Amino acid sequence: MKSKSMLSLSIFIPIFAFVALFAIYPAIGMVIGSFSNGSHATLANYKSALQGQYLSAFATTSLLSLEGALIGIVGGGLVTWALTRSRLTWLQSTLTAVSSVMANFAGLPLAVAFMATLGTSGFVTIVFEFLFGKNLTDLGFNLASATGLMIVYATFLVPLAVILLLPAVHSIRSEWEEAVYTLGGSIWRYIRAVVLPILTPSLVGTFALLFANAFSSYVTAYAIAGGSINLIPIQIGYLIDGNVTMNLGLGDALAMLEMVVLGLAVVVFLAMQRIAGPNKRGGEGRA
Amino acid sequence: MLSVTNLSKHFGTHTAVSDFSLDVGESEFVTLLGPSGSGKTTVLRMIAGLLEPSAGQIHIASQDVTSLPPQHRNIGLVFQSYALFPNMTAWDNIAFPLRIRRWRAEAIRKRVDSLLELVGLSHRARFHPDSLSGGERQRTALARALAFHPPLLLLDEPLSALDAKVRQGLRSFLKDVQRTTGVTTLMVTHDQEEALELSDRVVVMNAGRIEQVGTPADIYYRPASTFTAHFIGRVNALQATVRAVSSDSVVVDWNGVLMEWPHPVNQSWSAGDTVTLFARPESVQVSPTQNPGQIPARVTHLSFSGALTNVHLRAGDTEIVADILSSQAGWLTNGAEVYVNMIPPKRAESQ
Ligand SMILES: Nc1ncnc2c1ncn2[C@@H]1O[C@H](COP(=O)(O)OP(=O)(O)OP(=O)(O)O)[C@@H](O)[C@H]1O
Ligand SMILES: [Mg+2]
């Protein structure tokens, strides 16, 4: 009995080692680095991280992430709603599968795909110019802008929202809607009194996770926007690979602050999941 | 009160309900009884307005509601799955239709509290549906459907999701509530016992059509078709020949024994016809010595089922099942030579 459990535990040893080497060790390094200037302990890194271009990077990143999360939640909410209302099971399974793929199709491949279609010499841009004699850039569109970035973000945030919202939306039963009607209520009453209260925890939790996802997206943002948008992950990249200015301590401090933001988002997500659980199961409720 | 005429529903090429007509009187309790897939739920959903009929009309209190949306029909509907809102307490669920109707807070409180008392759930008012038992959920759903004093109550298999013991208790409870509130009720069930016990009238459905409408005793003792006879409990089907016909009864010859039998509903028998008589197992009398009007039979099998003993008999080439009170079946043994006769059903009550 004991030796068996030892054996199964030993399988995890390489995993523990891996996590220690590539997650815990760098994290400790990051914490220490953020509080030092190479020789002494200091708070200077945090002071600079919350000033000037870095503070404005936080503001820009937060704003863009909020926007992305909003687009994701609205788009994903609508898609999920339509999906569960249509009784077409093949459409449901296809779109769920497509969403899983799309939600993970972020990073460089996604950025390249967009540049190849909507970039200055992208396929769609050229065809558009050929057909209508107008350049998309002249019409004010630029992929390397906040709008462009938002479009790219939407392609993985919307599917991610679909995946995260689907279980909750699925748990809504059509009899509830019919019950509201027979009791004299309208569809608006149904949405307001039944659907929204049941979905709120999932919506808030999903929103937090989408926000975190957009906030921490580095490769996609870097490839699409480069230096044209002042984003936290990009600033961290500059500071630690030394392309522009190398300042490991400041980079660590920014990374720590980003971790705090992401941590908060995850806490919100987990808290909402807990609420969604027991509340749906009931219990002695709000008086 | 409720009047349904020539209602039909097609799903693509499949006909779920065809030519269904029924009148339900004020305060009447009517049951739709039929096997799975016979169209019972489809009829109920059309009356509630959740499903659009392919043809036919529905009138409630002489108002044509055929194309009225469900919100405006003012019908109480209890779903098989209860359909309580999980985000609201039992109290809030029952208050829901009253809030929609903009009742004053004080009136809502009074009404909900009295309904909770009616269904015996005052102590569970603050609980969410998921922490109520099946029976408690069912009673909450009933209270919610009755809250706004609907003139018509529809119930779709209200007891089928409950275990046998709770079901038995709720059955008499349902009847009591219906009696005290006087609400006109149309209930769907595929449980014949439930239908016979609760209803003023039973509508037997088969494959989207009405087989028979009648009082529970009509349906049970005077089935109009082989389907009804076999669907409602066990039955002996006896081949007999009609000898004479009078206004409401016939004289039939069964294995040389002449019996006076009520003339069946929906059929017309004349002298010389070979007909099928339906006799329930408890209408078979078995004696050790031959009385007038009895024919000989042999016991082939006995099975004890508590209060009753099922006696399987063979008379000539006819198999007969008799239910005998176990307390009076002590003398019966396997292979015994006995004598049997049928107690004819009473004549149909005039309608
Ligand atoms: N939405 C629908 N689309 C297609 N066919 C349907 C639909 N609803 C019901 N049917 C069909 O109509 C027929 C009658 O169904 P209905 O649900 O009314 O039966 P029921 O008597 O209530 O049966 P049960 O006792 O199983 O509930 C069935 O053959 C069913 O498959
Ligand atoms: Mg049904």
XYZ file of C-alpha atoms and ligand atoms in Angstrom:
670
model
C 0.000 0.000 0.000
C 2.600 2.473 1.169
C 5.153 1.544 -1.499
C 2.458 1.892 -4.149
C 1.638 5.438 -3.117
C 5.354 6.222 -2.928
C 5.683 4.959 -6.475
C 2.845 7.099 -7.751
C 4.224 10.105 -5.865
C 7.630 9.563 -7.435
C 6.048 10.136 -10.831
C 5.420 13.707 -9.757
C 9.050 14.324 -8.778
C 10.126 15.409 -12.285
C 7.068 17.657 -12.445
C 7.891 19.240 -9.084
C 11.478 19.677 -10.214
C 10.329 21.279 -13.438
C 7.994 23.675 -11.662
C 10.696 24.567 -9.144
C 13.254 25.215 -11.858
C 11.149 27.181 -14.294
C 8.489 28.829 -12.149
C 9.414 29.079 -8.481
C 13.124 29.854 -8.930
C 12.532 32.689 -11.445
C 9.662 34.002 -9.332
C 11.878 34.230 -6.275
C 14.517 35.883 -8.446
C 11.890 38.347 -9.611
C 10.773 39.220 -6.066
C 14.349 39.747 -4.925
C 15.304 41.610 -8.093
C 12.374 43.990 -7.759
C 13.552 45.064 -4.307
C 17.231 45.547 -5.168
C 19.379 47.845 -7.265
C 22.159 45.307 -7.704
C 23.783 45.835 -4.314
C 21.213 47.194 -1.803
C 17.626 46.613 -0.923
C 15.501 49.467 -2.253
C 11.948 50.549 -3.125
C 13.217 52.725 -5.970
C 12.152 50.205 -8.653
C 8.565 50.382 -7.471
C 8.732 54.161 -7.291
C 9.809 54.378 -10.940
C 7.359 51.665 -11.949
C 4.507 53.846 -10.740
C 5.625 57.003 -12.513
C 5.724 58.521 -15.968
C 5.622 56.231 -18.970
C 5.271 53.127 -16.815
C 2.241 54.450 -14.957
C 0.711 55.441 -18.270
C 1.539 51.963 -19.604
C -0.492 50.529 -16.726
C -3.357 52.835 -17.583
C -3.223 51.987 -21.306
C -2.904 48.259 -20.694
C -5.769 48.271 -18.193
C -7.995 50.283 -20.488
C -7.274 48.096 -23.521
C -7.743 44.955 -21.432
C -11.055 46.222 -20.074
C -12.163 46.978 -23.622
C -11.017 43.562 -24.814
C -12.750 41.830 -21.929
C -15.931 43.787 -22.650
C -15.845 42.856 -26.337
C -15.113 39.262 -25.350
C -17.944 39.023 -22.830
C -20.540 40.661 -25.069
C -19.481 38.740 -28.184
C -19.014 35.477 -26.317
C -22.272 35.967 -24.427
C -24.228 36.497 -27.641
C -22.612 33.557 -29.406
C -23.211 31.249 -26.433
C -26.793 32.400 -26.080
C -27.521 31.853 -29.761
C -25.739 28.513 -29.611
C -27.823 27.092 -26.787
C -31.049 28.473 -28.214
C -30.538 26.851 -31.594
C -31.341 23.205 -31.118
C -28.708 22.263 -33.727
C -26.373 19.951 -31.858
C -23.910 19.691 -34.728
C -23.536 23.487 -34.751
C -23.018 23.478 -30.994
C -20.297 20.829 -31.061
C -18.591 22.385 -34.089
C -18.548 25.869 -32.610
C -17.357 24.570 -29.241
C -14.475 22.790 -30.946
C -13.664 25.846 -33.075
C -13.761 28.024 -29.962
C -11.312 25.775 -28.111
C -8.877 26.027 -30.996
C -9.343 29.769 -31.482
C -9.033 30.534 -27.781
C -5.574 28.970 -27.848
C -4.594 30.399 -31.205
C -2.938 33.480 -29.758
C 0.633 34.664 -29.908
C 2.862 34.888 -32.943
C 0.850 32.693 -35.372
C -2.248 34.803 -34.782
C -0.343 38.056 -35.191
C 1.270 36.832 -38.399
C -2.103 35.677 -39.707
C -3.530 39.139 -39.114
C -0.567 40.941 -40.628
C -0.866 38.696 -43.681
C -4.521 39.663 -44.106
C -5.082 43.128 -42.652
C -1.488 44.468 -42.482
C -0.272 47.278 -44.768
C 0.593 44.740 -47.479
C -1.902 42.127 -46.311
C -4.135 40.141 -48.604
C -7.421 41.832 -47.654
C -5.790 45.278 -47.755
C -4.525 44.714 -51.299
C -7.758 43.154 -52.566
C -9.685 46.028 -50.985
C -7.470 48.571 -52.747
C -7.827 46.701 -56.021
C -11.621 46.516 -55.777
C -12.392 49.945 -54.377
C -9.295 51.906 -55.301
C -8.830 52.954 -51.709
C -6.137 52.003 -49.260
C -7.420 50.859 -45.850
C -4.787 53.068 -44.227
C -6.189 56.106 -46.030
C -9.569 55.236 -44.578
C -8.026 55.454 -41.131
C -7.475 51.775 -40.493
C -4.156 50.692 -39.078
C -3.558 47.214 -37.704
C -0.760 48.531 -35.502
C -3.177 50.599 -33.429
C -5.442 50.157 -30.452
C -8.348 49.321 -32.794
C -6.245 46.814 -34.699
C -5.061 45.233 -31.490
C -8.668 45.032 -30.271
C -9.689 43.145 -33.423
C -6.861 40.688 -32.921
C -7.655 40.283 -29.222
C -11.304 39.647 -30.055
C -10.354 36.599 -32.095
C -9.175 34.775 -29.001
C -11.096 36.546 -26.226
C -14.522 35.895 -27.767
C -13.896 32.143 -28.182
C -12.409 32.023 -24.680
C -15.556 33.674 -23.348
C -17.666 31.140 -25.227
C -15.826 28.250 -23.584
C -16.015 29.792 -20.122
C -19.681 30.808 -20.367
C -21.032 27.719 -22.063
C -21.507 25.558 -18.930
C -23.445 28.279 -17.109
C -25.579 29.208 -20.106
C -26.199 25.524 -20.718
C -27.504 25.086 -17.178
C -30.358 27.469 -17.984
C -33.377 25.365 -18.756
C -36.006 26.261 -21.324
C -38.812 25.431 -18.837
C -37.780 28.456 -16.787
C -38.525 30.676 -19.735
C -41.829 28.925 -20.362
C -42.670 29.173 -16.665
C -42.120 32.943 -16.765
C -44.458 33.225 -19.757
C -47.233 31.150 -18.218
C -46.926 33.153 -15.009
C -47.549 36.304 -17.047
C -44.007 37.611 -17.620
C -42.300 38.851 -20.792
C -38.948 37.819 -22.210
C -37.424 40.914 -20.582
C -38.758 39.866 -17.209
C -37.257 36.425 -17.851
C -33.837 37.874 -18.685
C -33.876 40.321 -15.785
C -35.299 38.082 -13.070
C -33.920 34.676 -14.012
C -31.143 34.671 -16.616
C -29.012 37.559 -15.355
C -29.054 36.581 -11.661
C -28.063 33.032 -12.577
C -25.371 34.135 -15.014
C -23.903 37.068 -13.073
C -21.198 35.117 -11.214
C -20.088 33.442 -14.446
C -20.135 36.723 -16.337
C -18.053 38.525 -13.699
C -15.622 35.616 -13.364
C -15.224 35.266 -17.110
C -14.745 39.014 -17.449
C -11.920 38.871 -14.884
C -10.227 36.033 -16.704
C -10.548 37.738 -20.098
C -9.097 40.891 -18.578
C -6.136 38.939 -17.202
C -5.645 37.232 -20.532
C -5.604 40.495 -22.470
C -3.454 42.202 -19.842
C -0.729 39.596 -19.989
C -0.746 39.061 -23.741
C 2.801 39.868 -24.805
C 3.718 38.157 -28.060
C 0.502 39.105 -29.850
C 0.676 42.703 -28.650
C 4.362 43.035 -29.446
C 4.060 41.575 -32.930
C 0.998 43.645 -33.842
C 1.658 46.952 -32.135
C 5.394 46.892 -31.444
C 6.385 50.168 -29.901
C 3.366 52.083 -31.113
C 1.259 51.277 -28.064
C 2.611 51.686 -24.553
C 1.769 48.333 -22.921
C 3.105 46.831 -19.694
C 4.201 43.427 -21.105
C 6.059 45.234 -23.899
C 7.754 47.594 -21.424
C 8.834 44.605 -19.329
C 10.241 43.043 -22.499
C 12.269 46.176 -23.269
C 13.646 46.352 -19.734
C 14.811 42.773 -19.502
C 16.101 42.057 -23.000
C 17.969 45.347 -23.061
C 17.017 46.385 -26.553
C 16.332 49.943 -25.550
C 17.252 50.313 -21.913
C 18.226 47.466 -19.685
C 16.989 47.696 -16.108
C 16.345 44.299 -14.573
C 15.206 45.692 -11.203
C 12.567 47.923 -12.794
C 11.508 45.076 -15.104
C 11.049 42.827 -12.066
C 9.028 45.491 -10.263
C 6.734 45.956 -13.285
C 6.373 42.187 -13.550
C 5.514 42.004 -9.823
C 2.841 44.674 -10.235
C 1.466 42.841 -13.245
C 1.350 39.661 -11.156
C -0.671 41.534 -8.533
C -3.193 42.629 -11.191
C -3.410 39.115 -12.639
C -3.642 37.620 -9.166
C -6.566 39.887 -8.320
C -8.324 38.885 -11.536
C -7.838 35.197 -10.756
C -9.095 35.701 -7.189
C -12.230 37.331 -8.582
C -12.662 34.434 -11.015
C -12.295 31.807 -8.290
C -14.580 33.683 -5.904
C -17.256 33.877 -8.595
C -16.962 30.170 -9.269
C -17.551 29.494 -5.588
C -20.600 31.742 -5.568
C -21.998 30.152 -8.714
C -21.677 26.728 -7.092
C -23.472 26.955 -3.720
C -25.958 29.583 -4.889
C -27.214 27.332 -7.622
C -27.515 24.481 -5.173
C -29.493 26.743 -2.865
C -29.372 26.806 0.879
C -31.053 29.143 3.269
C -31.176 32.149 1.046
C -31.256 35.872 1.233
C -34.150 36.879 3.451
C -64.923 26.619 -18.810
C -62.348 25.140 -21.187
C -63.452 24.161 -24.641
C -61.104 22.600 -27.164
C -62.312 21.887 -30.684
C -60.668 19.810 -33.399
C -57.183 20.533 -32.155
C -54.330 19.072 -34.231
C -50.570 19.339 -34.134
C -48.115 18.176 -36.762
C -44.360 18.136 -36.340
C -43.153 17.958 -39.920
C -44.820 14.866 -41.289
C -45.416 13.411 -37.825
C -48.882 13.934 -36.356
C -48.647 14.263 -32.600
C -52.290 15.202 -31.956
C -55.197 14.911 -34.310
C -58.749 16.127 -34.071
C -58.798 16.487 -30.310
C -62.030 17.926 -28.879
C -62.885 18.260 -25.207
C -65.072 20.362 -22.928
C -64.115 20.784 -19.301
C -66.723 22.175 -16.908
C -66.297 24.677 -14.096
C -64.368 23.148 -11.143
C -64.066 19.836 -12.938
C -60.965 17.648 -12.571
C -60.178 16.002 -15.906
C -57.207 13.773 -16.665
C -55.505 13.030 -19.959
C -54.340 9.440 -19.692
C -52.316 7.618 -22.299
C -49.058 5.831 -23.026
C -45.807 7.657 -23.695
C -45.890 9.580 -26.963
C -49.689 9.646 -27.201
C -49.703 13.457 -27.402
C -50.797 14.379 -23.863
C -48.083 16.966 -23.243
C -48.589 18.389 -26.728
C -52.286 19.028 -25.966
C -51.445 20.643 -22.633
C -48.773 22.884 -24.166
C -51.161 24.057 -26.867
C -53.751 24.956 -24.227
C -51.093 26.823 -22.240
C -50.032 28.683 -25.380
C -46.483 27.316 -25.437
C -47.110 25.502 -28.699
C -49.048 26.738 -31.695
C -51.763 24.349 -32.886
C -51.691 23.273 -36.539
C -55.500 23.430 -36.522
C -58.385 23.847 -34.120
C -59.614 26.319 -31.493
C -59.197 26.777 -27.781
C -61.715 28.737 -25.723
C -61.312 29.597 -22.069
C -64.411 31.007 -20.361
C -65.924 31.586 -23.836
C -62.949 33.678 -24.955
C -61.062 32.473 -28.008
C -57.446 32.220 -26.850
C -56.134 30.170 -29.787
C -53.675 32.837 -30.877
C -53.179 34.571 -27.525
C -49.586 34.425 -26.202
C -49.143 32.443 -22.948
C -48.527 35.641 -20.921
C -52.114 36.698 -21.455
C -53.888 33.379 -20.969
C -53.858 33.523 -17.177
C -53.441 29.762 -16.788
C -51.612 28.055 -13.939
C -49.198 25.449 -15.300
C -47.216 22.976 -13.225
C -44.352 21.417 -15.144
C -43.252 17.832 -14.726
C -39.802 19.097 -13.743
C -41.369 21.825 -11.528
C -39.425 24.599 -13.334
C -38.888 26.543 -10.111
C -36.449 29.429 -10.474
C -33.222 28.314 -8.757
C -32.146 31.856 -7.908
C -35.266 32.547 -5.850
C -36.471 31.146 -2.544
C -39.724 29.197 -2.354
C -41.349 32.403 -1.098
C -40.013 34.488 -4.001
C -40.994 31.834 -6.513
C -44.600 31.985 -5.323
C -44.532 35.796 -5.191
C -43.158 36.014 -8.754
C -46.476 36.009 -10.680
C -47.919 38.489 -8.177
C -45.017 40.900 -8.639
C -45.557 40.696 -12.384
C -49.174 41.647 -11.761
C -48.010 44.566 -9.593
C -49.829 43.490 -6.457
C -49.127 45.654 -3.434
C -46.384 44.325 -1.146
C -48.807 43.719 1.693
C -51.232 41.796 -0.549
C -48.359 39.698 -1.901
C -47.182 38.873 1.597
C -50.651 37.782 2.673
C -51.252 35.683 -0.418
C -47.859 33.955 -0.420
C -48.053 33.208 3.307
C -51.511 31.723 2.982
C -50.450 29.614 -0.021
C -47.421 28.348 1.867
C -49.754 27.370 4.665
C -52.112 25.675 2.206
C -49.291 23.535 0.847
C -47.746 23.025 4.295
C -44.436 24.726 3.552
C -44.424 27.761 5.836
C -41.253 26.529 7.523
C -39.452 26.172 4.173
C -40.327 29.618 2.791
C -36.743 30.909 2.842
C -35.163 27.916 1.171
C -34.021 27.756 -2.423
C -35.507 25.012 -4.616
C -32.296 23.013 -4.608
C -32.493 22.490 -0.880
C -36.116 21.370 -0.966
C -37.144 17.733 -1.356
C -38.948 16.584 -4.498
C -42.335 16.680 -2.807
C -41.675 20.142 -1.364
C -40.644 21.445 -4.771
C -43.782 20.033 -6.282
C -45.935 21.754 -3.653
C -44.056 25.025 -4.195
C -44.680 24.761 -7.934
C -48.366 24.117 -7.249
C -48.572 27.145 -4.946
C -46.869 29.314 -7.574
C -49.281 28.154 -10.276
C -52.279 28.903 -8.037
C -50.981 32.213 -6.662
C -52.718 34.518 -9.114
C -56.109 32.750 -8.864
C -56.021 31.320 -12.398
C -59.402 29.986 -13.497
C -57.655 26.987 -15.080
C -54.874 24.803 -13.717
C -52.814 22.531 -15.992
C -50.617 19.804 -14.532
C -48.132 17.787 -16.592
C -47.355 14.513 -14.832
C -47.076 16.385 -11.552
C -46.241 13.341 -9.466
C -44.210 11.177 -11.823
C -40.783 12.324 -10.613
C -41.542 11.419 -6.997
C -41.053 8.138 -5.194
C -44.074 5.938 -4.569
C -44.721 6.913 -0.974
C -44.517 10.686 -1.490
C -46.610 10.294 -4.614
C -49.447 8.596 -2.744
C -49.498 11.366 -0.140
C -49.387 14.143 -2.723
C -52.164 12.531 -4.722
C -54.763 13.035 -2.015
C -53.216 16.405 -1.217
C -53.661 17.496 -4.834
C -57.287 16.420 -4.768
C -57.864 18.316 -1.502
C -56.311 21.488 -2.889
C -58.392 21.205 -6.042
C -61.530 20.743 -3.976
C -60.843 23.644 -1.616
C -59.840 26.067 -4.365
C -62.424 24.806 -6.848
C -60.008 25.493 -9.702
C -60.821 23.790 -13.000
C -58.022 21.278 -13.509
C -56.645 19.388 -16.483
C -53.927 16.913 -15.549
C -51.710 14.756 -17.726
C -50.606 11.367 -16.488
C -49.681 7.947 -17.733
C -50.477 6.403 -14.344
C -53.952 4.873 -14.614
C -54.410 4.526 -10.856
C -53.691 8.229 -10.402
C -56.174 9.097 -13.140
C -58.928 6.891 -11.722
C -58.432 8.107 -8.158
C -58.294 11.861 -8.853
C -60.526 12.569 -11.797
C -64.135 13.457 -12.327
C -63.570 12.388 -15.927
C -60.750 10.623 -17.720
C -59.714 11.167 -21.349
C -57.895 8.122 -22.682
C -55.486 9.013 -25.486
C -53.713 6.793 -27.951
C -51.479 7.862 -30.840
C -52.672 11.483 -30.777
C -56.374 10.644 -30.671
C -59.033 10.344 -27.999
C -59.952 6.709 -27.404
C -62.605 7.330 -24.789
C -63.887 10.006 -22.435
C -65.755 8.986 -19.323
C -65.975 8.747 -15.571
C -63.321 6.574 -13.932
C -65.906 3.793 -13.529
C -66.869 4.079 -17.220
C -63.292 3.820 -18.311
C -62.547 0.954 -15.977
C -65.651 -1.204 -16.235
C -67.034 -0.160 -19.596
C -64.012 0.343 -21.881
C -65.077 1.368 -25.353
C -62.108 -0.241 -27.067
C -59.643 -3.062 -26.664
C -56.936 -0.419 -26.252
C -58.651 1.197 -23.270
C -59.513 -2.160 -21.735
C -55.916 -3.302 -21.822
C -54.322 0.035 -21.005
C -56.285 0.408 -17.762
C -55.255 -2.492 -15.576
C -55.601 -6.196 -16.293
C -58.650 -7.511 -18.051
C -60.213 -10.780 -19.243
C -61.323 -10.666 -22.871
C -64.134 -13.165 -23.421
C -65.587 -14.224 -26.747
C -69.391 -14.374 -26.645
C -72.371 -14.386 -28.989
C -75.178 -11.850 -28.773
C -78.580 -13.508 -28.390
C -80.929 -10.579 -27.768
C -80.693 -6.816 -27.652
C -82.823 -4.434 -25.560
C -82.566 -0.669 -25.197
C -79.573 -0.567 -22.872
C -78.507 -4.138 -22.302
C -77.875 -7.299 -24.283
C -78.124 -10.993 -23.535
C -74.918 -12.782 -24.446
C -74.031 -16.441 -24.616
C -70.635 -17.238 -23.165
C -69.749 -20.931 -23.280
C -73.411 -21.859 -23.075
C -74.133 -19.542 -20.153
C -76.534 -16.678 -20.771
C -75.610 -13.340 -19.128
C -77.197 -9.923 -19.171
C -74.498 -7.444 -20.132
C -74.719 -3.643 -20.512
C -74.691 -2.404 -24.083
C -71.251 -0.919 -24.686
C -70.724 2.762 -25.411
C -69.716 3.766 -28.962
C -70.665 0.372 -30.397
C -73.834 -1.139 -31.712
C -74.395 -4.859 -31.167
C -77.153 -6.930 -32.733
C -78.344 -10.478 -32.274
C -76.014 -13.080 -33.762
C -72.825 -10.935 -33.473
C -69.693 -12.470 -32.025
C -68.392 -9.912 -29.551
C -65.632 -9.429 -26.976
C -66.655 -8.866 -23.366
C -64.193 -7.284 -20.958
C -64.311 -8.466 -17.353
C -61.912 -7.248 -14.653
C -60.204 -9.937 -12.537
C -62.124 -8.848 -9.437
C -65.387 -9.376 -11.333
C -64.728 -13.105 -11.645
C -66.391 -15.258 -9.000
C -64.950 -18.698 -8.202
C -66.818 -21.371 -6.204
C -66.093 -24.969 -5.206
C -69.568 -26.183 -6.250
C -71.575 -25.255 -9.312
C -74.157 -22.472 -8.897
C -76.587 -21.528 -11.644
C -74.863 -19.600 -14.448
C -71.380 -20.950 -13.684
C -69.141 -22.959 -15.950
C -66.430 -25.435 -14.917
C -62.777 -24.387 -14.924
C -59.447 -25.649 -13.627
C -56.939 -23.711 -11.507
C -53.625 -23.555 -13.389
C -51.647 -21.242 -11.168
C -52.024 -19.302 -7.924
C -49.994 -16.291 -6.972
C -50.242 -14.507 -3.658
C -49.822 -10.715 -3.758
C -50.823 -9.597 -0.276
C -54.457 -8.595 0.013
C -55.344 -10.373 -3.217
C -54.540 -13.764 -4.641
C -54.346 -13.945 -8.438
C -56.004 -17.157 -9.577
C -55.203 -18.262 -13.124
C -57.899 -20.482 -14.589
C -58.637 -22.303 -17.785
C -62.224 -22.796 -18.919
C -62.387 -24.717 -22.178
C -59.786 -22.863 -24.245
C -60.223 -19.524 -22.478
C -57.615 -18.242 -20.002
C -59.177 -16.327 -17.122
C -57.535 -14.380 -14.315
C -59.467 -13.860 -11.096
C -58.509 -11.709 -8.134
C -59.784 -13.263 -4.911
C -59.370 -11.752 -1.461
C -56.531 -13.771 0.037
C -58.547 -14.217 3.246
C -61.132 -16.130 1.194
C -58.797 -18.022 -1.111
C -57.541 -20.634 1.360
C -59.532 -23.452 -0.231
C -58.011 -22.943 -3.700
C -55.237 -25.297 -4.779
C -53.364 -25.799 -7.997
C -55.237 -28.103 -10.375
C -58.517 -27.814 -8.453
C -61.774 -28.184 -10.402
C -63.855 -25.057 -9.743
C -66.812 -23.136 -11.172
C -66.700 -19.543 -12.404
C -69.038 -16.790 -13.436
C -68.640 -13.099 -14.362
C -70.285 -10.227 -12.543
C -71.508 -7.966 -15.352
C -70.508 -4.298 -15.086
C -73.160 -1.838 -14.000
C -74.895 0.133 -16.687
C -73.205 3.412 -17.638
C -74.305 6.317 -15.489
C -76.475 8.659 -17.507
C -74.468 11.709 -18.457
N -41.033 19.557 -30.488
C -41.307 18.392 -31.091
N -40.794 18.102 -32.308
C -41.069 16.923 -32.914
N -41.835 15.963 -32.398
C -42.375 16.185 -31.175
C -42.136 17.398 -30.459
N -42.793 17.333 -29.281
C -43.416 16.133 -29.271
N -43.171 15.439 -30.410
C -43.703 14.109 -30.752
O -45.096 14.142 -30.599
C -45.565 12.945 -30.017
C -46.367 13.243 -28.771
O -45.496 13.772 -27.789
P -45.971 14.185 -26.345
O -44.810 14.748 -25.638
O -47.180 15.028 -26.443
O -46.352 12.774 -25.721
P -46.807 12.429 -24.237
O -48.114 11.758 -24.374
O -46.739 13.631 -23.385
O -45.725 11.364 -23.812
P -44.955 11.166 -22.415
O -45.878 10.340 -21.564
O -43.740 10.400 -22.818
O -44.648 12.502 -21.857
C -44.348 12.082 -29.750
O -44.247 11.138 -30.794
C -43.210 13.059 -29.795
O -42.046 12.428 -30.280
Mg -45.474 14.223 -21.721
